[in-house]
């Protein structure tokens, strides 16, 4: 089963998170990603779109490699952010960033959270992300 199929199945089994719960998850994304020490900057925003409720944009810390960032994102997701009932994730990478698409369901018939965590690298001149 693909990530998109898993995501649709989990979304159909619950309702989108909102209010205080989504605020709490947003705060958790911010705190746990920053505490990983892989990132010099983390920004989390709510989208209002049930297909991707949260987007976290991270700037990798100096010396962080694409491999360490990818492994770190998955570790933070699995250890600290996903609900324990059910979840799925997909790791992607291009020449500029590492991406982690996520979905998690609190309980059967409960709330779900969907999101995207993207991590990039700041150029020396500060004009955008680059892997390296």
Coordinates of C-alpha atoms in Angstrom, one line a residue:
X1 CA 0.0 0.0 0.0
X2 CA 1.3 3.5 -0.9
X3 CA 1.6 6.4 1.6
X4 CA -1.3 8.1 -0.2
X5 CA -3.5 5.1 0.2
X6 CA -2.6 4.8 3.9
X7 CA -3.2 8.5 4.4
X8 CA -6.7 8.3 2.8
X9 CA -7.6 5.3 4.8
X10 CA -6.5 7.0 8.1
X11 CA -8.3 10.2 7.2
X12 CA -11.5 8.3 6.4
X13 CA -11.3 6.7 9.8
X14 CA -11.4 10.0 11.8
X15 CA -11.9 13.7 11.7
X16 CA -9.3 16.4 11.2
X17 CA -7.7 17.8 14.3
X18 CA -8.5 21.5 15.2
X19 CA -8.5 23.9 18.1
X20 CA -6.4 23.2 21.1
X21 CA -5.4 19.7 19.9
X22 CA -3.9 21.0 16.7
X23 CA -2.3 23.9 18.5
X24 CA -0.7 21.4 20.8
X25 CA 0.5 19.2 17.9
X26 CA 1.9 22.4 16.3
X27 CA 3.8 23.2 19.5
X28 CA 5.1 19.6 19.7
X29 CA 6.4 19.8 16.1
X30 CA 8.2 23.0 16.9
X31 CA 9.7 21.8 20.2
X32 CA 10.7 18.2 19.2
X33 CA 12.2 19.3 15.8
X34 CA 14.2 22.1 17.4
X35 CA 15.3 19.8 20.3
X36 CA 16.7 17.3 17.8
X37 CA 19.7 19.7 17.3
X38 CA 19.6 19.0 13.6
X39 CA 17.9 22.4 12.9
X40 CA 19.0 26.0 13.4
X41 CA 15.5 27.2 12.8
X42 CA 12.0 25.7 12.8
X43 CA 8.8 27.3 11.8
X44 CA 5.4 25.5 12.0
X45 CA 2.2 26.8 10.5
X46 CA -1.4 25.6 10.3
X47 CA -2.9 25.5 6.9
X48 CA -6.6 24.9 7.4
X49 CA -6.4 22.1 4.7
X50 CA -7.3 18.7 6.1
X51 CA -5.0 17.1 3.6
X52 CA -2.0 18.8 5.2
X53 CA -3.0 20.5 8.5
X54 CA 0.6 21.4 9.5
X55 CA 3.7 22.4 7.6
X56 CA 7.0 22.6 9.4
X57 CA 9.8 24.4 7.6
X58 CA 13.3 23.7 9.0
X59 CA 16.7 25.1 8.3
X60 CA 19.4 22.4 8.9
X61 CA 22.1 23.2 11.4
X62 CA 25.6 23.7 10.1
X63 CA 27.2 20.3 9.4
X64 CA 23.9 18.4 9.1
X65 CA 24.0 16.1 6.1
X66 CA 21.0 15.0 4.0
X67 CA 21.3 11.5 5.5
X68 CA 21.4 12.7 9.1
X69 CA 18.5 15.1 8.5
X70 CA 16.4 12.3 6.9
X71 CA 17.1 9.9 9.7
X72 CA 16.5 12.6 12.3
X73 CA 13.1 13.5 10.8
X74 CA 11.9 9.9 10.8
X75 CA 13.2 9.4 14.4
X76 CA 11.5 12.5 15.7
X77 CA 8.2 11.5 14.0
X78 CA 8.3 7.9 15.3
X79 CA 9.5 8.6 18.8
X80 CA 7.7 11.9 19.7
X81 CA 5.1 13.1 17.3
X82 CA 2.9 10.3 15.9
X83 CA -0.1 9.1 17.8
X84 CA 0.3 5.5 19.0
X85 CA -2.9 4.2 17.4
X86 CA -1.9 4.4 13.7
X87 CA 0.3 6.4 11.5
X88 CA 2.1 6.5 8.2
X89 CA 5.0 8.5 6.8
X90 CA 6.9 9.0 3.5
X91 CA 10.4 10.3 3.2
X92 CA 11.3 12.2 0.0
X93 CA 14.3 14.2 -1.1
X94 CA 15.3 16.4 -4.0
X95 CA 18.4 18.5 -4.7
X96 CA 17.3 21.2 -2.3
X97 CA 15.4 19.6 0.6
X98 CA 14.4 16.5 2.5
X99 CA 10.6 16.1 3.0
X100 CA 8.6 13.9 5.4
X101 CA 4.9 13.6 4.7
X102 CA 3.0 12.4 7.7
X103 CA -0.5 11.3 8.9
X104 CA -1.5 10.0 12.3
X105 CA -4.8 8.9 13.8
X106 CA -5.4 9.2 17.6
X107 CA -8.0 6.4 17.8
X108 CA -10.6 4.6 15.7
X109 CA -13.1 7.4 15.0
X110 CA -10.9 9.9 16.7
X111 CA -8.9 12.9 15.3
X112 CA -6.1 12.8 12.8
X113 CA -3.2 15.1 11.9
X114 CA -1.7 15.4 8.5
X115 CA 1.4 17.3 7.7
X116 CA 4.6 18.0 5.9
X117 CA 8.0 18.6 7.4
X118 CA 10.5 20.0 5.0
X119 CA 14.2 20.6 5.8
X120 CA 16.6 22.7 3.7
X121 CA 20.1 24.2 4.0
X122 CA 20.9 27.9 4.1
X123 CA 23.4 29.1 1.5
X124 CA 26.4 31.0 2.9
X125 CA 25.0 34.2 1.4
X126 CA 21.7 33.5 3.1
X127 CA 19.7 33.4 -0.2
X128 CA 18.1 30.0 0.1
X129 CA 18.4 26.4 0.8
X130 CA 21.0 24.1 -0.7
X131 CA 22.1 20.5 0.1
X132 CA 25.7 20.0 0.7

